[in-house]
Coordinates of C-alpha atoms in Angstrom, one line a residue:
Chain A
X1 CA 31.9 11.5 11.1
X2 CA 29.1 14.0 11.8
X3 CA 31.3 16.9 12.8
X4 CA 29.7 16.4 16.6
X5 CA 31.4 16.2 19.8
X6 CA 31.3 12.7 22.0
X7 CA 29.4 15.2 24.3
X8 CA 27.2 16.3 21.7
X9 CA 26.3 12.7 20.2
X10 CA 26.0 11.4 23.4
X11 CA 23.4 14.1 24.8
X12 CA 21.4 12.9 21.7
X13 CA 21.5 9.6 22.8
X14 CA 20.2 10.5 25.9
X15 CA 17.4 12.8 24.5
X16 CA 16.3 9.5 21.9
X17 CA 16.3 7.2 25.1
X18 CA 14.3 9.4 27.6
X19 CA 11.8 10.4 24.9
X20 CA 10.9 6.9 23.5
X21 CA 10.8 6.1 27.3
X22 CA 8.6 8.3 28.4
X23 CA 6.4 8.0 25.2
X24 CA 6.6 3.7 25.9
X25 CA 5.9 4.5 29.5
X26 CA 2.6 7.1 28.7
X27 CA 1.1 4.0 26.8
X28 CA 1.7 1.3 28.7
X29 CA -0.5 3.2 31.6
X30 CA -2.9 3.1 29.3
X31 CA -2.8 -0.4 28.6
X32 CA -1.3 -0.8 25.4
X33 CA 1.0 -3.2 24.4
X34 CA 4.2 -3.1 21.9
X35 CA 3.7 -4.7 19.0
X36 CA 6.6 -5.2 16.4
X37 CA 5.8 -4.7 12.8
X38 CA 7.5 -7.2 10.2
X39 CA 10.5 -5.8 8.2
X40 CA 9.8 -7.2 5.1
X41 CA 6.4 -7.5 3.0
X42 CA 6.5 -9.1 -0.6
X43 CA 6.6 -6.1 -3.1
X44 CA 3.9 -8.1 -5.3
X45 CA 1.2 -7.6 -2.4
X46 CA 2.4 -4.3 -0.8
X47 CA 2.1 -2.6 -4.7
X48 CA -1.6 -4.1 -5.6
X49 CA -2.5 -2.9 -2.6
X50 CA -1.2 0.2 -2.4
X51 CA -1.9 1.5 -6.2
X52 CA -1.1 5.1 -5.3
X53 CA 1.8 4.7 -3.1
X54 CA 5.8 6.2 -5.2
X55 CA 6.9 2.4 -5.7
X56 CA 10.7 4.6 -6.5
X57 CA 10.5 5.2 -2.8
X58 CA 10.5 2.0 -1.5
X59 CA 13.6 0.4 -0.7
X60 CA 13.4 -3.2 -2.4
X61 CA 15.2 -6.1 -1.5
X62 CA 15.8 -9.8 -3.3
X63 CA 15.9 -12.9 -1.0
X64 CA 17.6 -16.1 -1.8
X65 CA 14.0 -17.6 -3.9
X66 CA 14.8 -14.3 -5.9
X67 CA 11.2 -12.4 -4.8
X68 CA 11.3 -9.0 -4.4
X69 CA 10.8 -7.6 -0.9
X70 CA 10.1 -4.4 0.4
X71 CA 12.0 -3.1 3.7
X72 CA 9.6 -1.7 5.8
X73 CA 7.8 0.5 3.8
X74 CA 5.2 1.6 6.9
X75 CA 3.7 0.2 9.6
X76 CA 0.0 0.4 9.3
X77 CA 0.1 -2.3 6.2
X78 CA 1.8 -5.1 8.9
X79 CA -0.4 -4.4 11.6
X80 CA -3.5 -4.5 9.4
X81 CA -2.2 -7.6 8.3
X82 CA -1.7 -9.5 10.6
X83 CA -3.8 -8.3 13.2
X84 CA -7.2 -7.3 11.7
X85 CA -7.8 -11.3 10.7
X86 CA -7.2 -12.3 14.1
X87 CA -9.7 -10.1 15.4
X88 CA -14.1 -10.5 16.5
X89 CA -15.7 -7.1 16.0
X90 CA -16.0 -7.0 19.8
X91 CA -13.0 -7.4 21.8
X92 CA -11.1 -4.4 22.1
X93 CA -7.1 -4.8 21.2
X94 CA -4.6 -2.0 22.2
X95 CA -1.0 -2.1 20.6
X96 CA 1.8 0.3 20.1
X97 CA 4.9 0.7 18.3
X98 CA 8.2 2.5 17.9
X99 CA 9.8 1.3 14.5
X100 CA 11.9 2.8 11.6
X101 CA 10.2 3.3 7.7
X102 CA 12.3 3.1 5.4
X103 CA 12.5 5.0 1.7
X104 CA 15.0 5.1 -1.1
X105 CA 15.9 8.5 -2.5
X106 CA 18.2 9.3 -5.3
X107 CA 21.4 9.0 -3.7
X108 CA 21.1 7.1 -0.1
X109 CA 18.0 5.0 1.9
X110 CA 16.9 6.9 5.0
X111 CA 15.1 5.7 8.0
X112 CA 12.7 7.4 9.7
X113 CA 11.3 7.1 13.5
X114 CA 7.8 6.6 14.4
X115 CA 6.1 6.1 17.6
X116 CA 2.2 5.1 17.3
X117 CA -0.8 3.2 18.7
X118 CA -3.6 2.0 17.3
X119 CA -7.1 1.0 19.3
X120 CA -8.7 -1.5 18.0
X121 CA -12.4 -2.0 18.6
X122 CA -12.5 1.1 20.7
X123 CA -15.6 2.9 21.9
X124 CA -17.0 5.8 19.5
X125 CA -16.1 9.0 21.9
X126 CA -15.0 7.2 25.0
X127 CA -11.8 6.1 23.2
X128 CA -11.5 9.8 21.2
X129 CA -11.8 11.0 24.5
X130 CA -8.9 9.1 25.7
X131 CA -6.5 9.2 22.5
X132 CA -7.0 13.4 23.0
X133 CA -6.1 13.6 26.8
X134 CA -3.6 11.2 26.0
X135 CA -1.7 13.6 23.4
X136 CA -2.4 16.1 25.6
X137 CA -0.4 15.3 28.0
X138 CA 2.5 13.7 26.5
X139 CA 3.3 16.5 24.8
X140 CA 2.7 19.1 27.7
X141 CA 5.5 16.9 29.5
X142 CA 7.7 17.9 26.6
X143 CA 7.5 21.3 27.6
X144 CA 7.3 23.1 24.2
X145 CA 4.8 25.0 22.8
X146 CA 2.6 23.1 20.8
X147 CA -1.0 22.8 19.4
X148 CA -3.6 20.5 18.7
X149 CA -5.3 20.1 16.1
X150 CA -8.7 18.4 15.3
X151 CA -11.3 17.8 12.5
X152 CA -13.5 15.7 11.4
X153 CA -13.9 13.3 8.3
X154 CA -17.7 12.8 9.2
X155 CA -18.1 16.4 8.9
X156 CA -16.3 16.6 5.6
X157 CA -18.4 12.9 4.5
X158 CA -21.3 14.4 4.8
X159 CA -20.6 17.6 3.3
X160 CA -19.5 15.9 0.2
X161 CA -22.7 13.3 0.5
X162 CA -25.1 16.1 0.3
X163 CA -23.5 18.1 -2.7
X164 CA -24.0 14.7 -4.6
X165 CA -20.9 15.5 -6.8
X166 CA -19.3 13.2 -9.2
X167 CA -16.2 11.9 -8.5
X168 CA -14.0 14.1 -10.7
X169 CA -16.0 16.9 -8.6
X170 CA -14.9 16.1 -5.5
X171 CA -11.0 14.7 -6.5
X172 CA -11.2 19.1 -7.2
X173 CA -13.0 20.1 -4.1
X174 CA -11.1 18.0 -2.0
X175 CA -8.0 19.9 -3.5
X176 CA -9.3 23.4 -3.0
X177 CA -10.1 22.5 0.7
X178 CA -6.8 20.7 1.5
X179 CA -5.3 24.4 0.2
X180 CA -7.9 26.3 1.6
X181 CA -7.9 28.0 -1.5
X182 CA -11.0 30.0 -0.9
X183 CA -10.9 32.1 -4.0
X184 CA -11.2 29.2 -6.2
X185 CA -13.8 27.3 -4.3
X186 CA -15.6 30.4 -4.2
X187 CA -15.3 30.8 -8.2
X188 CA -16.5 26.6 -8.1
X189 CA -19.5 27.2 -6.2
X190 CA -20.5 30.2 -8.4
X191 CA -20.5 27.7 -11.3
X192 CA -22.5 24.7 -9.5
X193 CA -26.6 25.4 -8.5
X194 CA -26.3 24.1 -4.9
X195 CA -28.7 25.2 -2.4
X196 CA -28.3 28.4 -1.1
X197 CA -27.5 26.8 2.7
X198 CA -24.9 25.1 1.2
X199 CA -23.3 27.5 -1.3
X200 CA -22.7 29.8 2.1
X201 CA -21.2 27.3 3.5
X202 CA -18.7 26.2 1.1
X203 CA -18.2 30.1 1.1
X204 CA -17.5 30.2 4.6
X205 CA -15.7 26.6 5.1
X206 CA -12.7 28.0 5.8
X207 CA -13.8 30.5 8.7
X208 CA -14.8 27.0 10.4
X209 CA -11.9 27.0 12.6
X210 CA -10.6 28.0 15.9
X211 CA -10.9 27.2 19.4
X212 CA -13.7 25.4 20.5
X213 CA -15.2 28.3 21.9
X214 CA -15.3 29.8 18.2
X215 CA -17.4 26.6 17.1
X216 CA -19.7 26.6 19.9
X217 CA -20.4 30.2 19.1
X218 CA -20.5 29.5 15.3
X219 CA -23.0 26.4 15.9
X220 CA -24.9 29.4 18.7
X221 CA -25.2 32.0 16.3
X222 CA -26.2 30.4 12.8
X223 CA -27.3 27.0 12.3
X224 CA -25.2 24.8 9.4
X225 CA -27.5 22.3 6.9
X226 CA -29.2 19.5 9.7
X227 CA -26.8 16.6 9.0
X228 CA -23.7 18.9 9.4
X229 CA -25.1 20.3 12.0
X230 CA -25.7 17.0 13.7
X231 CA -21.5 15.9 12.7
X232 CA -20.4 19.3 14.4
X233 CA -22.3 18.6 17.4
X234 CA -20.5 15.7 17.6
X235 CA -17.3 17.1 17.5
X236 CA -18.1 19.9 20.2
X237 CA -19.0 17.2 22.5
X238 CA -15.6 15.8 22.2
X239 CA -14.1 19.3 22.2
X240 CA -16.4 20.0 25.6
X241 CA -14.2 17.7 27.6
X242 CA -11.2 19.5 27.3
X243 CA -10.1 22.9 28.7
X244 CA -6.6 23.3 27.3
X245 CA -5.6 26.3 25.3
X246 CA -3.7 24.1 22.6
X247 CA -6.7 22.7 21.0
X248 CA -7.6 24.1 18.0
X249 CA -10.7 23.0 15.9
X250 CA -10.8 22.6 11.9
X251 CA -13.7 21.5 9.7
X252 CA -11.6 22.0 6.6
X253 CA -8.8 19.3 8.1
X254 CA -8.9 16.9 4.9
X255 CA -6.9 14.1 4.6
X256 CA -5.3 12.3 1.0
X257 CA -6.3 8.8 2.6
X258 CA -9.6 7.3 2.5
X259 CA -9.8 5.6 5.5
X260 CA -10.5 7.7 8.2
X261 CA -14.1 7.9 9.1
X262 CA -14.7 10.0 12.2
X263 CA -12.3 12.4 14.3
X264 CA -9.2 13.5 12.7
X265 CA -6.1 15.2 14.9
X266 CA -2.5 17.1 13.9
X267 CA 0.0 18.2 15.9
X268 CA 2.0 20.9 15.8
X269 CA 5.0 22.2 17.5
X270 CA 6.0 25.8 17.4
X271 CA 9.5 25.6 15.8
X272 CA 8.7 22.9 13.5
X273 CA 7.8 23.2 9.9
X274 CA 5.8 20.7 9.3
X275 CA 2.9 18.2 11.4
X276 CA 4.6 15.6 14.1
X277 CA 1.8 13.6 14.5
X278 CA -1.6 12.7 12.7
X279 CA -3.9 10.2 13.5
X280 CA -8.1 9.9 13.8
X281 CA -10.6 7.1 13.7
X282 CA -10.4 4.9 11.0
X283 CA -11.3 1.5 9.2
X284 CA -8.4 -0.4 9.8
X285 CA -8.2 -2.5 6.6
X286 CA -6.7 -6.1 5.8
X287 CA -5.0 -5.0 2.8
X288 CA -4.2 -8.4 1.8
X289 CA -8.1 -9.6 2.6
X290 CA -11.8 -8.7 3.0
X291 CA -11.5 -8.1 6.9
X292 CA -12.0 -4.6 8.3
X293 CA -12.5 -3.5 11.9
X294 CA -12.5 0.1 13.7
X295 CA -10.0 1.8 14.9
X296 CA -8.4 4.8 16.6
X297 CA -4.8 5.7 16.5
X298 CA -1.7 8.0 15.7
X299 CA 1.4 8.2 15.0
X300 CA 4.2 10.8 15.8
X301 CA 7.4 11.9 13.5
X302 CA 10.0 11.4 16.9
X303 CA 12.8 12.2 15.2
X304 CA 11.0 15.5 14.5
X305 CA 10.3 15.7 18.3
X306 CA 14.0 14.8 19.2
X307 CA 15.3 16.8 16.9
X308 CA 13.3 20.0 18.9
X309 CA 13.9 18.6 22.1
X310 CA 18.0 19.1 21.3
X311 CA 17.6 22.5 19.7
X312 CA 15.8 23.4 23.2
X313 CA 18.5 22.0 24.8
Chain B
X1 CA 6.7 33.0 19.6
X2 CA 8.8 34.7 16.7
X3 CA 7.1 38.5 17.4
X4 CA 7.3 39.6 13.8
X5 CA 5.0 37.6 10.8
X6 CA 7.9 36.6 8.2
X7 CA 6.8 37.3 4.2
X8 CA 9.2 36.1 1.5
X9 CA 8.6 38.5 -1.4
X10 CA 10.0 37.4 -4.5
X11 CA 12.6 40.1 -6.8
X12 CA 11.3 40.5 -9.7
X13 CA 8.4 41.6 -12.1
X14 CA 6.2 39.9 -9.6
X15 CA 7.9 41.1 -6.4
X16 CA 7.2 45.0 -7.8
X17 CA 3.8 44.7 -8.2
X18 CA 3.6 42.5 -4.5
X19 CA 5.6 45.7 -3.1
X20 CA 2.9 48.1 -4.6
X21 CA 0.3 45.7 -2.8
X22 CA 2.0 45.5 0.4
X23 CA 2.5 49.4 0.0
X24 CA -1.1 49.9 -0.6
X25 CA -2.7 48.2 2.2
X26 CA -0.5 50.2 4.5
X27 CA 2.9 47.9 4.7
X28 CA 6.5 48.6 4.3
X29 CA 5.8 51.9 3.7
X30 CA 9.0 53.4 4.7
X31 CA 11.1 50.6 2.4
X32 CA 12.9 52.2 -0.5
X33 CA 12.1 50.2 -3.5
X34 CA 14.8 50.0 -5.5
X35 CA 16.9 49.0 -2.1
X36 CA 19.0 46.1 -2.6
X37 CA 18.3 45.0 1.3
X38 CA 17.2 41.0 1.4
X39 CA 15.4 41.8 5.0
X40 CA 13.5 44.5 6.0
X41 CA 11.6 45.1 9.2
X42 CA 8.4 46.7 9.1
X43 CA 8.3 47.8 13.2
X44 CA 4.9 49.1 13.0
X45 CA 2.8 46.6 11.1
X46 CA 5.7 43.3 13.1
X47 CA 6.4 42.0 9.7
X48 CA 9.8 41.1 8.8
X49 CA 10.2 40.9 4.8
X50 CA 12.7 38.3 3.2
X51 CA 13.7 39.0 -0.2
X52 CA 13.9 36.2 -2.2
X53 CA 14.4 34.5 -6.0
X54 CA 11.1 33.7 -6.9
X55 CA 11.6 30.3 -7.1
X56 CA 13.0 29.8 -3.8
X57 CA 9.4 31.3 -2.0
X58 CA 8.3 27.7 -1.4
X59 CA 11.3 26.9 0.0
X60 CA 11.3 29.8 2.3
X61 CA 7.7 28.8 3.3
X62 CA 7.7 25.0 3.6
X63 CA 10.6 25.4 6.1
X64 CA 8.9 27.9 8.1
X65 CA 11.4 30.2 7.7
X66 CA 8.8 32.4 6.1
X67 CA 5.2 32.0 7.9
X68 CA 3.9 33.8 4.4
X69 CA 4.8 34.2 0.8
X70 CA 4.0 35.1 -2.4
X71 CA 4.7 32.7 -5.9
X72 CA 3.1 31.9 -9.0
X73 CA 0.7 29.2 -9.1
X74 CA 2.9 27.5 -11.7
X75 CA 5.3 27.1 -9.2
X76 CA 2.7 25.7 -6.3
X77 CA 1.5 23.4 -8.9
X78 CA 5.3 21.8 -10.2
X79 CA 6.3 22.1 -6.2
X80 CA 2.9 20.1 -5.2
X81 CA 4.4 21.3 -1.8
X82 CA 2.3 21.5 1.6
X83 CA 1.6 24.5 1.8
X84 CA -2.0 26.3 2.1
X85 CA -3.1 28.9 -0.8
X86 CA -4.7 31.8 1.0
X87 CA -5.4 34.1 -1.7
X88 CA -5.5 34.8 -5.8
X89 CA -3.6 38.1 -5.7
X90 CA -4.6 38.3 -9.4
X91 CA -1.7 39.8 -11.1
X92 CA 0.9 38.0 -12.6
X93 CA -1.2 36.7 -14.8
X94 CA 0.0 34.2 -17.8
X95 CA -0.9 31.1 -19.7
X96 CA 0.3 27.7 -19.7
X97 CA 0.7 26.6 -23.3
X98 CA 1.9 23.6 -25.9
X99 CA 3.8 25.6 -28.3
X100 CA 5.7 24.4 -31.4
X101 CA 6.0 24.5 -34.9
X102 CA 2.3 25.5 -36.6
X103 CA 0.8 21.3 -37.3
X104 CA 3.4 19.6 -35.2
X105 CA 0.5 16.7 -33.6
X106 CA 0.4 16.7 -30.3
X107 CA -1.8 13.4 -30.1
X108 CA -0.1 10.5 -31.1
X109 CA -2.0 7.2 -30.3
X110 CA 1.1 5.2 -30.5
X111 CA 4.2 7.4 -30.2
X112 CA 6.3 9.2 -28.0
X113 CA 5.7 13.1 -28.0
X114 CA 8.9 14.4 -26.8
X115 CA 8.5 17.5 -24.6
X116 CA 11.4 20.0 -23.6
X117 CA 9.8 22.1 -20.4
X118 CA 11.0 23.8 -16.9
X119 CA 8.1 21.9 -15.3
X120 CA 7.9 18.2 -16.1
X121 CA 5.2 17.9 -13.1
X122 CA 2.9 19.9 -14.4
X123 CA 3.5 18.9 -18.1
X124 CA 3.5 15.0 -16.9
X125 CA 0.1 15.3 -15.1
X126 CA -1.7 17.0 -18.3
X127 CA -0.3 14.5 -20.3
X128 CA -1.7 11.6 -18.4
X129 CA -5.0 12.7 -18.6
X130 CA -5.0 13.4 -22.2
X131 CA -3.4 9.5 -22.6
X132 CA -0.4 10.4 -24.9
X133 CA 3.0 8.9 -24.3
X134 CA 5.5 11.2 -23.6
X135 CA 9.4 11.8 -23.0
X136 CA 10.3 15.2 -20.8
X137 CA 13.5 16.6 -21.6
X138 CA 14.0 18.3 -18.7
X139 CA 15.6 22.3 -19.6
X140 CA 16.2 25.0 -17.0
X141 CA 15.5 28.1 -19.6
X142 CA 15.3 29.1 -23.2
X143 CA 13.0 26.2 -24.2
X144 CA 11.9 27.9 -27.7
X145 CA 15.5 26.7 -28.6
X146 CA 14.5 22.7 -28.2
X147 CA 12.1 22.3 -31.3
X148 CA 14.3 24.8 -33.2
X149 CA 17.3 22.3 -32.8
X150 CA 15.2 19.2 -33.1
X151 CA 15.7 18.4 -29.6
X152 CA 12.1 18.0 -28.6
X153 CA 8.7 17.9 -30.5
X154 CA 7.1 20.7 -28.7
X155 CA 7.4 22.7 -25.3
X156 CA 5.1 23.5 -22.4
X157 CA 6.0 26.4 -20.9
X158 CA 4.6 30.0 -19.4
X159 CA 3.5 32.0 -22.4
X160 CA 2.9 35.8 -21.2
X161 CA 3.0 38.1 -24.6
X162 CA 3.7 35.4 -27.1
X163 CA 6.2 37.1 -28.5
X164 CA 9.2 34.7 -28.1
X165 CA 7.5 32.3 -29.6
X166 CA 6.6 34.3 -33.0
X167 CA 10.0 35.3 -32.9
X168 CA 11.3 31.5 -33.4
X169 CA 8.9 30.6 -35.3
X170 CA 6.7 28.7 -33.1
X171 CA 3.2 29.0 -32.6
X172 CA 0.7 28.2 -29.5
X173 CA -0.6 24.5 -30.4
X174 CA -3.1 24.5 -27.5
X175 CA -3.8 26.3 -24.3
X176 CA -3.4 24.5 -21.3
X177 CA -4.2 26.9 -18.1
X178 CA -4.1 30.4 -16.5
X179 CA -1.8 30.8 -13.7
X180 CA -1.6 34.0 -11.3
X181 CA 0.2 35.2 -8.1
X182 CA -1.0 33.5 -4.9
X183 CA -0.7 34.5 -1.3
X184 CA 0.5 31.2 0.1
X185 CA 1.1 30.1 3.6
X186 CA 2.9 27.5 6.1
X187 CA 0.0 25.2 7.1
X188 CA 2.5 25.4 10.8
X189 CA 2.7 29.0 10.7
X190 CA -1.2 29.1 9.9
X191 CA -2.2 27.4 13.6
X192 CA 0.4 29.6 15.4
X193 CA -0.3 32.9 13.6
X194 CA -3.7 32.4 12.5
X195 CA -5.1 35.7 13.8
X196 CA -2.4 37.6 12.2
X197 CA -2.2 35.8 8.9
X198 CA -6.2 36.5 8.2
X199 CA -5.9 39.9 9.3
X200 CA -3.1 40.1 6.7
X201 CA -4.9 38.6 4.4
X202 CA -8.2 41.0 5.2
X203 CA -5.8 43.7 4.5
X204 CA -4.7 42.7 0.9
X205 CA -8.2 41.4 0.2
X206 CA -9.3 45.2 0.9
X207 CA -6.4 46.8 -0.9
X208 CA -7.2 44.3 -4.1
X209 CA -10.7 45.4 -4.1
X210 CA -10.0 49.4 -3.7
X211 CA -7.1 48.3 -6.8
X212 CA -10.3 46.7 -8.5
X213 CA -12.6 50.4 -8.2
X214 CA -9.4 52.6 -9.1
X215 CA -9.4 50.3 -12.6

């Protein structure tokens, strides 16, 4: 019993159905196809693989030849899998999915929704192009307020390139950016004898954001270092294409994971607390193998999307 | 949009000084300081305050029922919560510290150093860098009393004048880090209210500097 009415569950129900519909329905336009991640991967693998990933969190499993199993533990790990050995570095491979995680917590396992594509093979800014206006306008049919966010990991890359740091360096800067705790970077940089060009950038990272009018002015008025420059460009080529007032631009965006390697996107809904979908361009990984192929792709909290959906009523 | 910019203050030592900050760059101006209110609207500046225990802030903020607070680091750092770190208000100040009885070895290549402490994050990260085994007895308050009863080796724990500590008979083995009051923010909050969140944050910046020339 959840303490809801038959009217109430049932106006839920409805809510899951149309929204995973009309999310199924945006990209199968497109082309994609549904692919359905495995539910199990051997704990052995998943763990060596994944040497940072809260092993209390995943919900484990013993099957009759007594190995240990994880359920579901995400989604990217099974596509990568199984996919990326199949693939040439040419041909371009589409696939979406709507499946539940799984994680153990102290007291109970919970599942959690999440709809997502990934675009193999797809064309440097053609595809970035695409994945955007696609976004866009599945959430503009939601009809909530919402914004989009984007960044970019080759902007961050090079940034990082150029300050040469060693690696205990940037594990710190990477922390003060994903905080945007300007008062300590700023302390950092006074420490470090990077070029001046650089030193007033890391001073004035965080002012790198806004609309993309903001960073065409920004790239108008002062010029960053050439190579950043150059990855900024970039970005407000992408941006160019789009009119819409959700977009928002961020050169600080970092992300924990390694993998991403060009454009980087959040979204956000007003009444939300936290993101409800991330994605970017990436190296999609075989995590089990050598193979590695690029890729776009996202994927979106829907339960965090339902859940606003009913709250709007 | 919510019209009003939400700030959870916390009670408190550090909430006073906050109000004198707040109060200083031309905000709740008109609120009564010792009032006992947990909300107060500040019409003319659209902030709505939220009165809070300090260790609930990042609650308050991660749940985007604040769009702004103000916390210790210490507690940002235990938390390790999503949230982004506008501003080092700068008071508040205090040390992290390994305290026990004067010689007790904190380095034990092949033992357990057993730790009583409020923040077994922050204790468990220092420790793994230093390579040293250790067992966190997890306490909610009064830690001095753990070595004293031979519960724990040592304690980490916020060490402000010290004098706790000389009173039981413990002594500061090693310092660890200094810890302050931060302006923090919900990184949601941030995209929807950006413009008025850095003007806020413009305003304390000022109001810390002018706080900077009156010293």
């Amino acid at each position: 019993m959840n303490g809801k009415s038959i009217e109430e569950t049932m106006k839920l129900q409805t809510i899951k159905y149309q929204t995973t519909q009309k999310c199924i329905q945006f990209v199968s336009d497109l082309g994609f196809m549904m692919y359905e991640p495995a539910y199990f991967e051997s704990y052995d693998r998943f763990v060596l693989s994944h040497q940072r990933v809260n092993k209390e969190s995943m919900v484990k499993l013993i099957n009759p030849s007594k190995e240990v199993l994880l359920l579901r533990p995400d989604v990217t790990t099974s596509i990568a899998s199984n996919i990326v050995p199949l693939l040439n570095d040419k041909d371009e491979l589409k696939l979406f999915y709507y499946a539940t995680m799984f994680r153990q917590t102290e007291s109970k396992i919970t599942g959690r929704k999440q709809f997502g594509i990934e675009w193999f093979n797809a064309k440097e800014d053609e595809a970035e192009k695409d994945v955007l206006r696609l976004i866009l306008d599945l959430f503009k049919s939601f009809e909530m307020p919402f914004i989009l966010e984007i960044g970019s990991e080759a902007f961050l890359k090079t940034l990082f390139d150029q300050l040469s740091l060693t690696k205990q360096e940037s594990e710190l800067l990477k922390e003060m950016i994903a905080y945007k705790d300007e008062d300590r970077l700023k302390a950092w940089v006074k420490t470090k004898s990077f070029s001046q060009e650089y030193r007033d950038l890391l001073n004035t990272l965080f002012r790198l954001q806004g609309t993309p009018a903001k960073l065409k002015q920004r790239l108008h008025e002062s010029s960053l270092p050439k190579p950043l420059n150059d990855s900024a460009l970039e970005l407000l080529n992408i941006l160019s294409a789009f009119t819409e007032k959700e977009i928002r631009f961020d050169l600080s965006m970092i992300s924990e994971f390694e993998y991403y390697t060009g454009l980087r996107f959040k979204v956000y809904l007003e009444n939300y607390p936290k993101t409800v979908l991330k994605g970017g361009r990436y190296l999609a990984v075989n995590p089990y193998g050598d193979e590695a192929r690029s890729a776009i792709g996202f994927s979106m909290d829907t339960d965090a999307v339902i859940k606003e959906l009913v709250k709007r009523g | 949009m919510d019209e009003f910019l939400t700030i959870a203050l916390p009670k408190g030592r550090l909430g006073k000084v906050a109000y004198e900050r707040f109060k200083q760059a031309g905000m709740l101006v008109s609120f009564e300081k010792d009032s006992r209110r947990l909300v107060f609207i500040d019409s003319k500046n659209n902030m709505r305050f939220l009165f809070v225990k300090p260790v609930d802030v990042i609650t308050y903020v991660t749940n985007k029922v604040a769009d702004i607070g103000i916390v210790g680091k210490d507690q940002i750092i235990e938390e390790q919560a999503a949230i982004y770190e506008l501003m080092d208000l700068a008071f508040g100040k205090c040390r992290f510290a390994i305290a026990g009885f004067e010689g007790t070895p904190i380095l034990r290549q092949n033992g357990v150093l057993r730790i009583a402490t409020k923040y077994p994050v922050i204790t468990r990260n220092y420790f793994k860098q230093k390579n040293q085994n250790i067992e966190i007895i997890p306490l909610s308050g009064s830690v001095e009393l753990a070595p004293l009863v031979g519960l724990s080796d040592c304690i980490v724990d916020i060490v402000e004048t010290g004098k706790t500590l000389k009173e039981n008979g413990l002594n500061v083995l090693e310092e660890m880090f200094e810890v302050s009051a931060r302006l923090i923010s919900n990184r949601v909050s941030y995209r929807f209210k950006n413009q008025e969140i850095l003007s806020l944050v413009e305003r304390l910046n000022q109001s810390k500097e002018s706080s900077y020339e009156d010293d």
